[in-house]
Coordinates of C-alpha atoms in Angstrom, one line a residue:
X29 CA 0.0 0.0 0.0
X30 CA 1.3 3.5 -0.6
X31 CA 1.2 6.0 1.9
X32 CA 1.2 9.6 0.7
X33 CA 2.1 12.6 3.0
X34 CA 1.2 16.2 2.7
X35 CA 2.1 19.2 4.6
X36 CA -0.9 21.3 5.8
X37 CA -0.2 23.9 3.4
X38 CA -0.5 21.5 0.1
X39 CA -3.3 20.6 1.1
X40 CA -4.9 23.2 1.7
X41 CA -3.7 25.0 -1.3
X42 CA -5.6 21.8 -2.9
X43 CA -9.0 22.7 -0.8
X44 CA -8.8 19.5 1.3
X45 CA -8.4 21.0 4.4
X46 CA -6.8 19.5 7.6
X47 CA -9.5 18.7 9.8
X48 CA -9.9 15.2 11.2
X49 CA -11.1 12.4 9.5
X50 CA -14.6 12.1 8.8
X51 CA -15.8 8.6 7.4
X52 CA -19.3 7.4 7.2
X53 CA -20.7 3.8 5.9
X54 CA -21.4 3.6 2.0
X55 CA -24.2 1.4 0.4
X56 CA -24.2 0.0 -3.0
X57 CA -26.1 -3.4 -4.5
X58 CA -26.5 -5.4 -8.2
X59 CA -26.1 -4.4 -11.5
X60 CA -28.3 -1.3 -12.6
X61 CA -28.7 0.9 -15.5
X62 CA -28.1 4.4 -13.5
X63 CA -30.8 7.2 -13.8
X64 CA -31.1 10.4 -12.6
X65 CA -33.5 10.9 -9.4
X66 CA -33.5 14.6 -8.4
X67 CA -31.8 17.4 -9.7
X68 CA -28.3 16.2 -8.8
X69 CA -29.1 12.3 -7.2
X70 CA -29.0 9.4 -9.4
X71 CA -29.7 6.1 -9.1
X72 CA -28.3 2.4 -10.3
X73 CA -30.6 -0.2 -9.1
X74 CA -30.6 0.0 -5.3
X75 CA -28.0 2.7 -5.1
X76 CA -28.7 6.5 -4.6
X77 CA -26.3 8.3 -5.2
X78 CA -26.6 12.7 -3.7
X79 CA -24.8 14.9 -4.8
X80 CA -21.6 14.5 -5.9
X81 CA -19.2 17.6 -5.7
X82 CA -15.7 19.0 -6.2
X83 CA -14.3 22.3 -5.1
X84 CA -13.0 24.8 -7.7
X85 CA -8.8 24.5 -7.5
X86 CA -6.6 27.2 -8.1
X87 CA -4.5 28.2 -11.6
X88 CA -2.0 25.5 -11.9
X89 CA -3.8 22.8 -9.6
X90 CA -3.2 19.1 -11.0
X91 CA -5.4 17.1 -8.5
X92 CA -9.2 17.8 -7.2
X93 CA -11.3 16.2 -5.0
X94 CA -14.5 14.6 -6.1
X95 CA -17.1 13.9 -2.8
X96 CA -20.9 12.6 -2.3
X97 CA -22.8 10.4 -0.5
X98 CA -24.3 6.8 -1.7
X99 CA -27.0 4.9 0.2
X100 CA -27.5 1.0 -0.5
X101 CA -31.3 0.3 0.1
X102 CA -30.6 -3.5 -1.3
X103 CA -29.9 -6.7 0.6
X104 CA -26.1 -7.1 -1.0
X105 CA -23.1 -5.6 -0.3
X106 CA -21.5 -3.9 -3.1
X107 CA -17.8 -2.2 -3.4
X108 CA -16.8 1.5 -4.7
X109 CA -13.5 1.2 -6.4
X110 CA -13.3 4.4 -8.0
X111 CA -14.2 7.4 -10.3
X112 CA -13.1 9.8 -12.8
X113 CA -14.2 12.9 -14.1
X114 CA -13.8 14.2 -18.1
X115 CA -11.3 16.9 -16.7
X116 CA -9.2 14.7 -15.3
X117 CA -6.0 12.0 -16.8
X118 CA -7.5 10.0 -14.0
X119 CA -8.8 9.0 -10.2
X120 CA -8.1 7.3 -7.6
X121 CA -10.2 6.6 -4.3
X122 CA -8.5 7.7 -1.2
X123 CA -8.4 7.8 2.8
X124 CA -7.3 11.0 4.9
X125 CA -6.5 10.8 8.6
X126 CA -4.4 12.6 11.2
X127 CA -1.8 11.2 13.1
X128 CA 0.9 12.7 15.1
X129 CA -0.3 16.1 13.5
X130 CA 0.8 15.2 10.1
X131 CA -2.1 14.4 7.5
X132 CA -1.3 11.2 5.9
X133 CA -3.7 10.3 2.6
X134 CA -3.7 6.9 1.3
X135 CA -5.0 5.2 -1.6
X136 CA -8.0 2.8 -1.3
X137 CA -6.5 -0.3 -3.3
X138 CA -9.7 -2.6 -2.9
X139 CA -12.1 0.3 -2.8
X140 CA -15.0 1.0 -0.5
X141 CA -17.3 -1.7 1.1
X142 CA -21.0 -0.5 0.6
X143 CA -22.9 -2.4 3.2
X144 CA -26.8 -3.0 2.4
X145 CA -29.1 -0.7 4.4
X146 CA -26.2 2.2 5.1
X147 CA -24.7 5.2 3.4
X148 CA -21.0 6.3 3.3
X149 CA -20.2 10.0 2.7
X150 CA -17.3 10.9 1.0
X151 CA -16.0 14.2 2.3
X152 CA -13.3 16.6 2.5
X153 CA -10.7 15.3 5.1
X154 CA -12.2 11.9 4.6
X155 CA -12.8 9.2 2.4
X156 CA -13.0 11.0 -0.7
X157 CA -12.3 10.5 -5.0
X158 CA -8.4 11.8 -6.0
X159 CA -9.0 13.3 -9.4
X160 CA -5.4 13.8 -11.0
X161 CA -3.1 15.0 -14.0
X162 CA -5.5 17.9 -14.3
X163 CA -6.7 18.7 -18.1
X164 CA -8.2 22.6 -17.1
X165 CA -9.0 23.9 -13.8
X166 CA -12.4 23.3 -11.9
X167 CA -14.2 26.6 -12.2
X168 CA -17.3 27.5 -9.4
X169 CA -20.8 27.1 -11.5
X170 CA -19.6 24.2 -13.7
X171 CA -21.3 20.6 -13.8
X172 CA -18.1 18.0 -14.8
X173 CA -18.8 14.8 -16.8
X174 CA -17.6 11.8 -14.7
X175 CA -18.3 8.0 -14.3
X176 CA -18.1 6.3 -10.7
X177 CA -16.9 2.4 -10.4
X178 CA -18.6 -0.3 -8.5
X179 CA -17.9 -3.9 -8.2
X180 CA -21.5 -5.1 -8.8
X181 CA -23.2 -1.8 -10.2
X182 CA -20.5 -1.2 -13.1
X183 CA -19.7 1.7 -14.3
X184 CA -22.5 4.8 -13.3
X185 CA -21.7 8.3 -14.7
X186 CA -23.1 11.3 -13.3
X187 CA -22.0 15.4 -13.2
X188 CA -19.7 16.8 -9.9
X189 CA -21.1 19.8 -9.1
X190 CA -18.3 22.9 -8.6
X191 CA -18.5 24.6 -5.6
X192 CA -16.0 27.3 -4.4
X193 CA -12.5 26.7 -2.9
X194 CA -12.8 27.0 0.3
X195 CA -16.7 24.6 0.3
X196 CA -17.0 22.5 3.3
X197 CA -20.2 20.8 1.6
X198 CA -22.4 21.3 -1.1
X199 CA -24.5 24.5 -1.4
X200 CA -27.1 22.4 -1.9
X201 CA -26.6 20.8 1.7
X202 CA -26.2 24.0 3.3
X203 CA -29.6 25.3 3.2
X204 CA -32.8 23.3 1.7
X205 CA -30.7 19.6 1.6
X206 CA -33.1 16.9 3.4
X207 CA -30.6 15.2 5.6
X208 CA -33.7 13.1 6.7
X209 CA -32.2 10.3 4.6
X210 CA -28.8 10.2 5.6
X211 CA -27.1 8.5 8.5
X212 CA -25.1 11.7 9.5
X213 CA -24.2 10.8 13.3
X214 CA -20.7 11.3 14.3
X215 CA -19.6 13.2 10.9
X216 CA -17.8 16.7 10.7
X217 CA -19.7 18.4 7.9
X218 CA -18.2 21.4 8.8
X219 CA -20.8 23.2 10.8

């Protein structure tokens, strides 16, 4: 497993911010043609996916993050092992924690178990998508073509929406979001 290390400043430079990390469950289940739900949800079989989200980077920025939430409402487990975006040479899904001070980020080689019946939030500081080899930088306003991966729900694209540099969440979340469906105990969304 590699292990990357970044100094506060990089990474905040990068918008990911050096709070602790923030994890939640994720859900995914069985193969799907994806559709969009609501304005920015979409759905592949017994998978809702909410919102998914990057922050705008600076001139000259070769990585982003990508973030969202996805709820399994099956009965099997399923697995994220990625994403991309159209602006991007690639991804890669990643951890962040703290330790000793020093934020560590690690790439998640198997991916992201998606237990039936819970949802797993990936946020800044936290689990979270590693979009790198920038093509153009992320502007604030723009929707960004990108696919996620999962073991049993294939490929699923859907559009990150571009919030500003310093976003902690989603504007959508921060004022008329229903968190009604989300398990949200425990998690640092930055209020």
């Amino acid at each position: 497993m590699r292990l990357h290390v970044f100094p506060s400043t990089l990474l905040l430079a990068l918008g990911l911010g050096v709070t602790s990390l923030t994890v939640t469950s994720l859900a995914v289940t069985s193969l799907a043609v994806p559709s969009p739900a609501h304005a920015h949800d979409y759905t592949a079989g017994p998978l809702k996916i909410g919102h998914p989200w990057s922050r705008a980077t600076p001139g000259g920025a070769k990585v982003a993050g990508g973030y969202l939430t996805v709820t399994n409402t099956g009965t099997e487990p399923d697995r994220l092992t990625g994403g991309t975006i159209d602006a991007a040479g690639r991804g890669e899904l990643h951890t962040m924690s703290m330790e000793g001070g020093v934020m560590k980020m690690a790439p998640l080689a198997d991916g992201l178990e998606i237990p039936p019946g819970q949802t797993v939030t990936l946020a800044p500081s936290g689990h979270h998508l590693m979009f790198l080899d920038l093509k153009a930088p992320l502007k604030k306003g723009e929707q960004v073509k990108g696919t996620l991966s999962f073991e049993r729900a294939g490929r699923v694209p859907v559009e990150f929406a571009v919030e500003s540099l310093a976003a902690k969440a989603p504007e959508a979340a921060s004022g008329t979001h229903d968190p009604s469906g989300h398990d949200h105990a425990g998690h640092d969304h930055g209020h």
